[in-house]
Short mmCIF file of N, CA, C and O in Angstrom, two decimals:
data_model
loop_
_atom_site.label_atom_id
_atom_site.label_comp_id
_atom_site.label_asym_id
_atom_site.label_seq_id
_atom_site.Cartn_x
_atom_site.Cartn_y
_atom_site.Cartn_z
N UNK A 1 176.76 112.15 76.75
CA UNK A 1 176.05 112.96 77.74
C UNK A 1 176.16 114.33 77.20
O UNK A 1 175.16 115.29 77.18
N UNK A 2 177.30 114.75 76.48
CA UNK A 2 177.37 116.18 76.25
C UNK A 2 177.34 116.16 74.72
O UNK A 2 178.25 115.55 74.00
N UNK A 3 176.41 116.89 74.16
CA UNK A 3 175.98 116.81 72.79
C UNK A 3 175.82 118.13 72.27
O UNK A 3 174.78 118.53 72.66
N UNK A 4 176.32 118.86 71.50
CA UNK A 4 175.94 120.15 71.11
C UNK A 4 175.80 121.25 72.22
O UNK A 4 174.86 122.09 72.08
N UNK A 5 176.75 121.22 73.26
CA UNK A 5 176.42 122.09 74.57
C UNK A 5 175.11 121.76 75.27
O UNK A 5 174.86 122.56 75.75
N UNK A 6 174.71 120.42 75.01
CA UNK A 6 173.40 120.35 75.77
C UNK A 6 173.73 119.01 76.54
O UNK A 6 174.53 117.97 76.03
N UNK A 7 173.22 118.88 77.85
CA UNK A 7 173.64 117.96 78.79
C UNK A 7 172.31 117.35 79.20
O UNK A 7 171.40 118.13 79.56
N UNK A 8 171.99 116.13 79.20
CA UNK A 8 171.26 115.54 79.85
C UNK A 8 171.26 115.33 81.51
O UNK A 8 172.04 114.42 81.75
N UNK A 9 170.34 115.78 82.50
CA UNK A 9 170.43 115.62 83.81
C UNK A 9 170.13 114.58 84.24
O UNK A 9 169.09 113.89 83.81
N UNK A 10 170.97 113.89 85.29
CA UNK A 10 170.55 112.17 85.73
C UNK A 10 169.56 112.46 86.69
O UNK A 10 169.00 111.61 87.15
N UNK A 11 169.12 113.71 87.30
CA UNK A 11 168.38 113.82 88.20
C UNK A 11 166.58 114.04 87.84
O UNK A 11 165.84 113.06 87.69
N UNK A 12 166.81 115.19 86.88
CA UNK A 12 165.19 115.12 86.31
C UNK A 12 165.25 114.82 84.92
O UNK A 12 164.21 114.73 84.44
N UNK A 13 166.15 114.44 84.35
CA UNK A 13 166.27 113.66 82.93
C UNK A 13 165.84 114.82 81.78
O UNK A 13 165.98 114.32 80.67
N UNK A 14 165.87 116.16 81.98
CA UNK A 14 165.79 117.16 80.99
C UNK A 14 167.08 117.28 80.64
O UNK A 14 168.38 117.22 81.05
N UNK A 15 166.93 117.55 79.05
CA UNK A 15 168.21 118.28 78.42
C UNK A 15 168.53 119.75 78.44
O UNK A 15 167.44 120.34 78.31
N UNK A 16 169.43 119.99 79.15
CA UNK A 16 169.66 121.44 79.57
C UNK A 16 171.22 121.93 78.77
O UNK A 16 171.93 121.11 78.68
N UNK A 17 170.98 123.19 78.47
CA UNK A 17 172.59 123.72 78.05
C UNK A 17 173.45 123.43 79.08
O UNK A 17 173.00 123.48 80.48
N UNK A 18 174.59 123.46 78.91
CA UNK A 18 175.90 123.44 79.49
C UNK A 18 175.99 124.36 80.93
O UNK A 18 176.29 124.14 81.76
N UNK A 19 175.44 125.65 80.46
CA UNK A 19 175.36 126.58 81.62
C UNK A 19 174.52 126.41 82.75
O UNK A 19 174.74 127.15 83.70
N UNK A 20 173.62 125.52 82.40
CA UNK A 20 172.88 125.03 83.78
C UNK A 20 173.29 124.09 84.51
O UNK A 20 172.62 123.59 85.51
N UNK A 21 174.54 123.96 84.57
CA UNK A 21 175.22 122.84 85.38
C UNK A 21 176.31 123.62 86.04
O UNK A 21 177.27 124.36 85.57
N UNK A 22 176.94 123.19 87.21
CA UNK A 22 178.13 123.69 87.86
C UNK A 22 179.18 122.58 86.99
O UNK A 22 178.95 121.71 86.53
N UNK A 23 180.36 123.15 87.42
CA UNK A 23 181.27 122.47 86.80
C UNK A 23 182.03 121.62 87.72
O UNK A 23 182.01 121.61 89.03
N UNK A 24 182.31 119.96 87.21
CA UNK A 24 182.79 119.30 88.25
C UNK A 24 184.35 119.44 88.48
O UNK A 24 184.66 118.86 89.48
N UNK A 25 184.87 119.59 87.38
CA UNK A 25 186.43 119.96 87.45
C UNK A 25 186.89 120.98 87.06
O UNK A 25 186.27 121.40 86.26
N UNK A 26 188.21 121.30 86.96
CA UNK A 26 189.01 122.41 86.56
C UNK A 26 188.93 121.96 84.90
O UNK A 26 189.24 123.14 84.16
N UNK A 27 189.10 120.94 84.48
CA UNK A 27 188.84 120.70 82.94
C UNK A 27 187.57 121.28 82.28
O UNK A 27 187.45 121.09 81.24
N UNK A 28 186.49 121.76 83.17
CA UNK A 28 185.45 122.21 82.66
C UNK A 28 184.26 121.27 82.18
O UNK A 28 183.28 121.38 81.69
N UNK A 29 184.23 120.06 82.88
CA UNK A 29 183.40 119.26 82.57
C UNK A 29 182.25 119.51 83.52
O UNK A 29 182.41 119.63 84.53
N UNK A 30 180.79 119.20 83.11
CA UNK A 30 179.75 119.71 83.82
C UNK A 30 179.62 118.42 84.79
O UNK A 30 179.63 117.47 84.33
N UNK A 31 178.81 118.85 85.86
CA UNK A 31 178.39 117.74 86.87
C UNK A 31 177.48 116.99 86.07
O UNK A 31 176.83 117.42 85.13
N UNK A 32 177.20 115.82 86.50
CA UNK A 32 175.69 115.02 86.03
C UNK A 32 174.57 115.46 86.22
O UNK A 32 173.61 114.97 85.75
N UNK A 33 174.44 116.39 87.18
CA UNK A 33 173.06 116.98 87.60
C UNK A 33 172.93 118.59 87.54
O UNK A 33 174.05 118.91 87.95
N UNK A 34 171.65 118.94 87.00
CA UNK A 34 171.73 120.52 86.74
C UNK A 34 171.86 120.94 88.13
O UNK A 34 171.62 120.27 89.12
N UNK A 35 171.94 122.40 88.23
CA UNK A 35 172.04 123.16 89.39
C UNK A 35 170.94 122.73 90.49
O UNK A 35 171.08 122.54 91.55
N UNK A 36 169.50 122.90 90.08
CA UNK A 36 168.58 122.59 91.08
C UNK A 36 168.68 121.21 91.39
O UNK A 36 168.35 120.96 92.72
N UNK A 37 168.97 120.20 90.51
CA UNK A 37 168.88 118.89 91.11
C UNK A 37 170.21 118.58 92.03
O UNK A 37 169.99 118.07 92.89
N UNK A 38 171.31 119.24 91.79
CA UNK A 38 172.41 118.96 92.37
C UNK A 38 172.28 119.70 93.92
O UNK A 38 172.53 119.06 95.16
N UNK A 39 171.62 120.81 93.92
CA UNK A 39 171.36 121.53 95.24
C UNK A 39 170.49 120.38 95.88
O UNK A 39 170.80 120.43 97.24
N UNK A 40 169.41 120.13 95.27
CA UNK A 40 168.67 119.10 96.24
C UNK A 40 169.09 117.78 96.76
O UNK A 40 169.15 117.52 97.62
N UNK A 41 170.26 117.36 95.91
CA UNK A 41 170.79 116.24 96.39
C UNK A 41 171.81 116.52 97.43
O UNK A 41 171.74 115.83 98.57
N UNK A 42 172.43 117.70 97.66
CA UNK A 42 173.06 118.24 98.62
C UNK A 42 172.45 118.23 99.73
O UNK A 42 173.00 117.88 100.87
N UNK A 43 171.31 118.90 99.63
CA UNK A 43 170.37 119.19 100.87
C UNK A 43 169.76 118.14 101.66
O UNK A 43 169.91 117.85 102.72
N UNK A 44 169.46 117.13 100.82
CA UNK A 44 169.13 115.64 101.28
C UNK A 44 170.29 115.10 102.01
O UNK A 44 170.05 114.30 103.07
N UNK A 45 171.37 115.07 101.55
CA UNK A 45 172.62 114.39 102.18
C UNK A 45 172.99 115.15 103.35
O UNK A 45 173.14 114.52 104.56
N UNK A 46 172.83 116.45 103.63
CA UNK A 46 173.02 117.41 104.45
C UNK A 46 172.13 117.06 105.92
O UNK A 46 172.50 117.09 107.02
N UNK A 47 170.89 116.62 105.58
CA UNK A 47 169.91 116.31 106.49
C UNK A 47 169.77 114.85 106.61
O UNK A 47 168.82 114.50 107.39
N UNK A 48 170.49 114.24 105.87
CA UNK A 48 170.15 112.68 106.08
C UNK A 48 168.78 112.15 105.80
O UNK A 48 168.28 111.03 106.46
N UNK A 49 168.28 112.64 104.94
CA UNK A 49 166.82 112.21 104.40
C UNK A 49 166.89 111.83 102.71
O UNK A 49 167.74 112.28 102.25
N UNK A 50 165.52 111.20 102.63
CA UNK A 50 165.26 110.99 101.01
C UNK A 50 164.39 112.09 100.68
O UNK A 50 163.70 112.43 101.47
N UNK A 51 164.09 112.07 99.35
CA UNK A 51 163.34 112.96 98.75
C UNK A 51 161.78 112.27 98.91
O UNK A 51 160.66 112.83 99.19
N UNK A 52 161.69 110.82 99.15
CA UNK A 52 160.58 110.35 99.36
C UNK A 52 159.81 110.60 100.83
O UNK A 52 158.63 110.91 101.06
N UNK A 53 160.86 110.79 101.77
CA UNK A 53 160.47 111.06 102.93
C UNK A 53 160.10 112.66 103.32
O UNK A 53 158.94 112.95 103.80
N UNK A 54 160.66 113.50 102.68
CA UNK A 54 160.14 114.97 102.50
C UNK A 54 158.91 114.97 101.61
O UNK A 54 158.20 115.63 102.26
N UNK A 55 158.72 114.36 100.68
CA UNK A 55 157.32 114.15 100.08
C UNK A 55 156.29 113.75 100.98
O UNK A 55 155.18 114.22 101.01
N UNK A 56 156.54 112.67 101.84
CA UNK A 56 155.60 112.22 102.69
C UNK A 56 155.38 113.08 103.86
O UNK A 56 154.28 113.54 104.11
N UNK A 57 156.47 113.83 104.31
CA UNK A 57 156.37 114.93 105.25
C UNK A 57 155.45 116.07 104.92
O UNK A 57 154.64 116.59 105.62
N UNK A 58 155.85 116.46 103.76
CA UNK A 58 155.03 117.73 103.03
C UNK A 58 153.59 117.62 102.83
O UNK A 58 152.67 118.32 103.23
N UNK A 59 153.22 116.30 102.46
CA UNK A 59 151.82 115.74 102.36
C UNK A 59 151.14 115.85 103.77
O UNK A 59 150.01 116.20 104.05
N UNK A 60 151.95 115.14 104.62
CA UNK A 60 151.44 115.13 106.26
C UNK A 60 151.14 116.39 106.66
O UNK A 60 150.20 116.61 107.57
N UNK A 61 152.00 117.48 106.44
CA UNK A 61 151.75 118.78 106.68
C UNK A 61 150.64 119.62 105.77
O UNK A 61 150.80 120.44 105.88
N UNK A 62 150.15 118.81 104.76
CA UNK A 62 149.41 119.42 103.91
C UNK A 62 149.96 120.49 103.14
O UNK A 62 149.27 121.51 102.68
N UNK A 63 151.06 120.34 102.91
CA UNK A 63 151.76 121.43 101.95
C UNK A 63 152.19 122.75 102.45
O UNK A 63 152.40 123.56 101.82
N UNK A 64 152.10 122.75 103.79
CA UNK A 64 152.31 123.77 104.51
C UNK A 64 153.34 123.98 105.48
O UNK A 64 153.76 122.78 106.23
N UNK A 65 153.99 124.92 106.33
CA UNK A 65 154.66 125.33 107.18
C UNK A 65 154.04 124.46 108.46
O UNK A 65 152.98 124.80 108.86
N UNK A 66 154.58 123.70 109.40
CA UNK A 66 154.15 123.03 110.41
C UNK A 66 154.08 123.95 111.32
O UNK A 66 153.13 123.29 112.39
N UNK A 67 154.47 125.06 111.50
CA UNK A 67 154.35 126.09 112.75
C UNK A 67 153.04 126.89 112.23
O UNK A 67 151.88 127.08 112.97
N UNK A 68 153.26 127.82 111.35
CA UNK A 68 152.24 128.88 110.99
C UNK A 68 151.35 128.75 109.76
O UNK A 68 150.32 129.00 109.77
N UNK A 69 151.57 127.50 109.11
CA UNK A 69 150.58 126.83 108.15
C UNK A 69 150.55 127.80 106.82
O UNK A 69 149.81 127.38 105.99
N UNK A 70 151.62 128.41 106.73
CA UNK A 70 151.72 129.08 105.24
C UNK A 70 151.95 128.11 104.21
O UNK A 70 153.03 127.15 104.64
N UNK A 71 151.67 128.26 103.15
CA UNK A 71 151.67 127.33 102.16
C UNK A 71 152.93 127.43 101.57
O UNK A 71 153.38 128.83 100.91
N UNK A 72 153.62 126.51 101.03
CA UNK A 72 155.23 126.73 100.43
C UNK A 72 155.30 127.74 99.37
O UNK A 72 155.93 128.71 99.25
N UNK A 73 154.01 127.43 98.46
CA UNK A 73 153.90 128.54 97.47
C UNK A 73 153.65 130.18 97.71
O UNK A 73 154.30 130.85 97.17
N UNK A 74 153.19 130.26 98.91
CA UNK A 74 152.95 131.49 99.60
C UNK A 74 154.16 132.23 100.02
O UNK A 74 154.59 133.19 100.21
N UNK A 75 154.99 131.12 100.28
CA UNK A 75 156.26 131.42 101.29
C UNK A 75 157.32 132.23 99.95
O UNK A 75 158.41 132.70 100.42
N UNK A 76 157.30 131.59 98.93
CA UNK A 76 158.04 132.10 97.69
C UNK A 76 159.43 131.24 97.84
O UNK A 76 160.27 131.63 97.02
N UNK A 77 159.57 130.46 98.73
CA UNK A 77 160.72 129.75 98.98
C UNK A 77 160.57 128.33 99.57
O UNK A 77 159.17 127.97 99.97
N UNK A 78 161.40 127.50 99.08
CA UNK A 78 161.29 125.95 99.63
C UNK A 78 160.99 126.18 101.27
O UNK A 78 161.67 126.89 101.85
N UNK A 79 160.38 125.22 101.95
CA UNK A 79 160.27 125.20 103.30
C UNK A 79 161.61 124.56 103.98
O UNK A 79 162.14 123.87 103.21
N UNK A 80 162.09 125.08 104.76
CA UNK A 80 163.25 124.61 105.60
C UNK A 80 163.02 123.27 106.35
O UNK A 80 161.88 123.17 106.80
N UNK A 81 164.17 122.52 106.22
CA UNK A 81 164.16 121.40 106.95
C UNK A 81 164.63 121.77 108.58
O UNK A 81 165.67 122.20 108.56
N UNK A 82 163.57 121.40 109.39
CA UNK A 82 163.95 121.69 110.84
C UNK A 82 164.34 120.50 111.60
O UNK A 82 163.89 119.23 111.39
N UNK A 83 165.48 120.36 112.36
CA UNK A 83 165.97 119.33 113.01
C UNK A 83 166.35 119.82 114.55
O UNK A 83 166.44 121.12 114.65
N UNK A 84 166.17 119.14 115.25
CA UNK A 84 166.64 119.22 116.78
C UNK A 84 168.26 119.47 116.80
O UNK A 84 168.96 118.51 116.60
N UNK A 85 168.54 120.69 117.24
CA UNK A 85 170.20 121.04 117.32
C UNK A 85 170.58 120.48 118.62
O UNK A 85 171.84 120.24 118.78
N UNK A 86 169.91 119.87 119.54
CA UNK A 86 170.38 119.34 120.75
C UNK A 86 170.95 118.25 120.23
O UNK A 86 171.94 117.77 120.95
N UNK A 87 170.37 117.32 119.15
CA UNK A 87 170.90 115.72 118.95
C UNK A 87 172.10 116.37 117.79
O UNK A 87 173.14 115.68 117.96
N UNK A 88 172.07 117.20 116.89
CA UNK A 88 172.83 117.31 116.05
C UNK A 88 173.41 118.88 115.70
O UNK A 88 172.47 119.82 114.87
N UNK A 89 174.27 119.48 116.69
CA UNK A 89 174.42 121.13 116.48
C UNK A 89 174.91 121.46 114.93
O UNK A 89 175.65 120.68 114.34
N UNK A 90 174.45 122.37 114.62
CA UNK A 90 175.15 123.18 113.59
C UNK A 90 173.90 122.98 112.38
O UNK A 90 172.84 122.69 112.48
N UNK A 91 174.54 122.79 111.01
CA UNK A 91 173.45 122.94 110.01
C UNK A 91 172.85 121.64 109.51
O UNK A 91 171.85 121.55 109.58
N UNK A 92 173.56 120.75 109.46
CA UNK A 92 173.30 119.37 108.98
C UNK A 92 172.71 118.36 110.30
O UNK A 92 172.79 118.92 111.34
N UNK A 93 172.43 117.24 109.80
CA UNK A 93 171.82 116.47 110.74
C UNK A 93 172.00 114.92 110.46
O UNK A 93 172.15 114.43 109.34
N UNK A 94 171.76 114.03 111.38
CA UNK A 94 171.75 112.57 111.21
C UNK A 94 170.55 112.25 110.55
O UNK A 94 170.48 110.93 110.10
N UNK A 95 169.21 112.90 110.13
CA UNK A 95 168.23 112.57 109.78
C UNK A 95 167.21 112.23 110.80
O UNK A 95 165.93 112.44 110.69
N UNK A 96 167.37 111.42 111.99
CA UNK A 96 166.54 110.99 113.00
C UNK A 96 165.79 112.12 113.94
O UNK A 96 165.01 112.07 114.36
N UNK A 97 166.64 113.22 113.86
CA UNK A 97 166.36 114.38 114.60
C UNK A 97 165.59 115.58 113.66
O UNK A 97 165.15 116.59 113.98
N UNK A 98 165.19 115.17 112.38
CA UNK A 98 164.34 115.79 111.65
C UNK A 98 163.07 116.29 112.12
O UNK A 98 162.33 115.08 112.52
N UNK A 99 162.51 117.15 112.63
CA UNK A 99 161.28 117.45 113.01
C UNK A 99 160.09 117.81 112.10
O UNK A 99 158.76 117.57 112.40
N UNK A 100 160.27 118.90 111.35
CA UNK A 100 159.61 119.02 110.37
C UNK A 100 160.03 119.97 109.20
O UNK A 100 161.21 120.32 109.02
N UNK A 101 158.96 120.53 108.06
CA UNK A 101 159.30 121.57 107.52
C UNK A 101 158.71 122.74 107.80
O UNK A 101 157.30 122.97 107.99
N UNK A 102 159.34 123.73 108.03
CA UNK A 102 158.66 125.20 108.29
C UNK A 102 159.38 126.29 107.44
O UNK A 102 160.19 126.09 106.60
N UNK A 103 158.56 127.23 107.36
CA UNK A 103 158.92 128.63 106.44
C UNK A 103 160.08 129.03 106.99
O UNK A 103 160.35 129.14 108.29
N UNK A 104 160.72 130.14 106.26
CA UNK A 104 161.86 130.70 106.81
C UNK A 104 161.70 131.86 108.07
O UNK A 104 162.50 131.62 108.75
N UNK A 105 160.42 132.29 107.93
CA UNK A 105 160.19 133.09 109.29
C UNK A 105 160.06 132.45 110.43
O UNK A 105 160.73 132.56 111.80
N UNK A 106 159.32 131.10 110.40
CA UNK A 106 159.26 130.03 111.51
C UNK A 106 160.55 129.76 111.95
O UNK A 106 160.99 129.49 113.22
N UNK A 107 161.60 129.34 111.36
CA UNK A 107 162.74 128.90 111.30
C UNK A 107 163.57 129.70 111.94
O UNK A 107 164.33 129.71 112.93
N UNK A 108 163.72 130.90 111.42
CA UNK A 108 164.75 132.02 111.86
C UNK A 108 164.18 132.93 112.98
O UNK A 108 165.00 132.95 113.87
N UNK A 109 163.01 133.33 112.96
CA UNK A 109 162.46 134.42 113.94
C UNK A 109 161.72 133.50 114.94
O UNK A 109 161.52 134.39 116.18
N UNK A 110 161.33 132.45 114.86
CA UNK A 110 160.51 131.52 115.48
C UNK A 110 161.15 130.73 116.49
O UNK A 110 161.68 130.92 117.38
N UNK A 111 161.47 129.53 115.87
CA UNK A 111 162.32 128.54 116.52
C UNK A 111 163.74 128.87 117.11
O UNK A 111 163.91 128.62 118.21
N UNK A 112 164.32 129.60 116.24
CA UNK A 112 165.89 129.90 116.66
C UNK A 112 165.81 130.76 117.85
O UNK A 112 166.72 130.54 118.99
N UNK A 113 165.09 131.77 117.73
CA UNK A 113 164.90 132.49 119.06
C UNK A 113 164.10 131.92 120.18
O UNK A 113 164.66 131.87 121.38
N UNK A 114 163.25 131.28 119.97
CA UNK A 114 162.35 130.63 121.04
C UNK A 114 163.37 129.17 121.83
O UNK A 114 163.17 129.32 123.03
N UNK A 115 163.97 128.63 120.94
CA UNK A 115 164.75 127.68 121.74
C UNK A 115 166.03 127.99 122.45
O UNK A 115 166.65 127.49 123.15
N UNK A 116 166.41 129.52 122.11
CA UNK A 116 167.51 130.22 122.86
C UNK A 116 167.08 130.40 124.46
O UNK A 116 167.94 130.96 125.21
N UNK A 117 165.67 130.72 124.39
CA UNK A 117 165.08 131.12 125.67
C UNK A 117 165.26 130.04 126.97
O UNK A 117 165.34 128.79 126.73
N UNK A 118 165.29 130.54 127.98
CA UNK A 118 165.43 129.46 129.09
C UNK A 118 164.00 128.64 129.23
O UNK A 118 163.15 129.40 128.86
N UNK A 119 164.00 127.57 129.47
CA UNK A 119 162.79 126.64 129.66
C UNK A 119 161.59 127.38 130.42
O UNK A 119 160.27 127.23 129.85
N UNK A 120 161.76 127.96 131.44
CA UNK A 120 160.98 128.73 132.27
C UNK A 120 160.02 130.00 131.47
O UNK A 120 158.95 130.25 131.59
N UNK A 121 160.81 130.49 130.42
CA UNK A 121 160.10 131.45 129.55
C UNK A 121 159.46 130.98 128.34
O UNK A 121 159.14 131.83 127.59
N UNK A 122 159.58 129.66 128.23
CA UNK A 122 158.87 128.93 127.04
C UNK A 122 157.47 128.64 127.25
O UNK A 122 157.00 127.65 127.41
N UNK A 123 156.81 129.67 127.13
CA UNK A 123 155.26 129.54 127.47
C UNK A 123 154.28 129.75 126.29
O UNK A 123 153.17 129.59 126.41
N UNK A 124 155.07 129.82 124.98
CA UNK A 124 154.07 129.78 123.71
C UNK A 124 153.75 128.24 123.29
O UNK A 124 154.55 127.88 122.91
N UNK A 125 152.12 128.09 123.46
CA UNK A 125 151.86 126.86 123.24
C UNK A 125 152.03 126.29 121.96
O UNK A 125 152.26 125.06 121.63
N UNK A 126 151.71 127.13 120.92
CA UNK A 126 152.12 126.80 119.53
C UNK A 126 153.14 126.17 119.48
O UNK A 126 153.33 124.93 118.69
N UNK A 127 154.33 126.72 119.57
CA UNK A 127 155.78 126.23 119.67
C UNK A 127 155.83 125.05 120.65
O UNK A 127 156.84 124.25 120.10
N UNK A 128 155.37 125.34 121.73
CA UNK A 128 155.67 124.20 122.65
C UNK A 128 155.11 122.58 121.92
O UNK A 128 155.50 121.56 121.95
N UNK A 129 153.96 122.73 121.47
CA UNK A 129 153.35 121.70 120.90
C UNK A 129 153.92 121.25 119.75
O UNK A 129 154.18 119.86 119.64
N UNK A 130 154.67 122.20 118.80
CA UNK A 130 155.28 121.62 117.68
C UNK A 130 156.55 120.73 118.20
O UNK A 130 157.03 119.74 117.49
N UNK A 131 157.19 121.52 119.26
CA UNK A 131 158.71 121.08 119.70
C UNK A 131 158.40 119.62 120.48
O UNK A 131 159.11 118.69 120.30
N UNK A 132 157.00 119.21 121.08
CA UNK A 132 156.74 118.09 122.01
C UNK A 132 156.53 117.17 120.74
O UNK A 132 156.82 115.86 120.98
N UNK A 133 155.79 117.35 119.85
CA UNK A 133 155.40 116.40 118.99
C UNK A 133 155.44 116.76 117.67
O UNK A 133 154.24 117.07 116.89
N UNK A 134 156.51 117.12 116.90
CA UNK A 134 156.68 117.55 115.53
C UNK A 134 156.05 116.38 114.44
O UNK A 134 155.87 115.40 114.84
N UNK A 135 155.72 117.24 113.37
CA UNK A 135 155.26 116.42 112.22
C UNK A 135 156.10 114.98 111.80
O UNK A 135 155.53 113.81 111.66
N UNK A 136 157.25 115.32 111.84
CA UNK A 136 158.12 114.21 111.52
C UNK A 136 158.04 112.60 112.44
O UNK A 136 157.84 111.55 112.19
N UNK A 137 158.01 113.12 113.71
CA UNK A 137 157.77 112.10 114.91
C UNK A 137 156.36 111.59 114.54
O UNK A 137 156.21 110.36 114.56
N UNK A 138 155.42 112.16 114.18
CA UNK A 138 153.96 111.80 114.07
C UNK A 138 154.10 110.79 112.58
O UNK A 138 153.54 109.79 112.52
N UNK A 139 154.71 111.14 111.75
CA UNK A 139 154.76 110.55 110.82
C UNK A 139 155.58 109.21 110.74
O UNK A 139 155.03 108.31 110.35
N UNK A 140 156.50 109.33 111.32
CA UNK A 140 157.21 108.09 111.84
C UNK A 140 156.55 107.04 112.82
O UNK A 140 156.70 105.50 112.51
N UNK A 141 155.85 107.44 113.69
CA UNK A 141 154.66 106.57 114.44
C UNK A 141 153.47 106.01 113.77
O UNK A 141 153.13 104.77 113.83
N UNK A 142 153.05 106.89 112.52
CA UNK A 142 152.00 106.35 111.84
C UNK A 142 152.29 105.30 110.68
O UNK A 142 151.46 104.64 110.39
N UNK A 143 153.43 106.00 110.20
CA UNK A 143 154.02 104.93 108.84
C UNK A 143 155.33 104.41 109.02
O UNK A 143 156.10 104.90 108.23
N UNK A 144 155.91 103.67 110.11
CA UNK A 144 157.24 103.62 110.29
C UNK A 144 157.96 102.55 108.95
O UNK A 144 158.98 103.04 108.65
N UNK A 145 157.17 101.73 108.43
CA UNK A 145 157.72 100.92 107.47
C UNK A 145 157.91 101.92 106.00
O UNK A 145 159.02 101.87 105.35
N UNK A 146 157.15 102.87 106.11
CA UNK A 146 157.31 103.82 104.83
C UNK A 146 158.36 104.74 104.81
O UNK A 146 159.22 105.17 104.10
N UNK A 147 158.66 105.24 106.27
CA UNK A 147 159.47 106.22 106.54
C UNK A 147 160.98 105.88 106.57
O UNK A 147 161.76 106.19 106.31
N UNK A 148 160.85 104.55 107.24
CA UNK A 148 162.37 103.77 107.39
C UNK A 148 162.99 104.03 108.59
O UNK A 148 162.94 104.78 109.46
#
């Protein structure tokens, strides 16, 4: 795996400099996945989903935020995995409560703020529609065999 300071990533298959890898242990051995691939593996495990599911969900959402419609390329960051905090409080989740992929603004300033409101003040139809029938729920209903 390690030849002349170059390591082949088990995720993307690219040969990269050792500096492109986090260290696995104090002995200095590099992880078998480059930093971006390792970060994606951690993200998938944290939210209990697969990359295939996220790819299907992103296609279902036409490559854009499920709420405001901004495209991932325009957002300049990966879309966030949104989940129902009533099911799984905190950052990670079981996977079954994943609702959709949303931009940073909708995740932080839209949903977090909106869901903290008392139910009688939640009158914004766009967000109510998203929360009542999120894209992941639609996808699971349309293609249960593919989603799992």
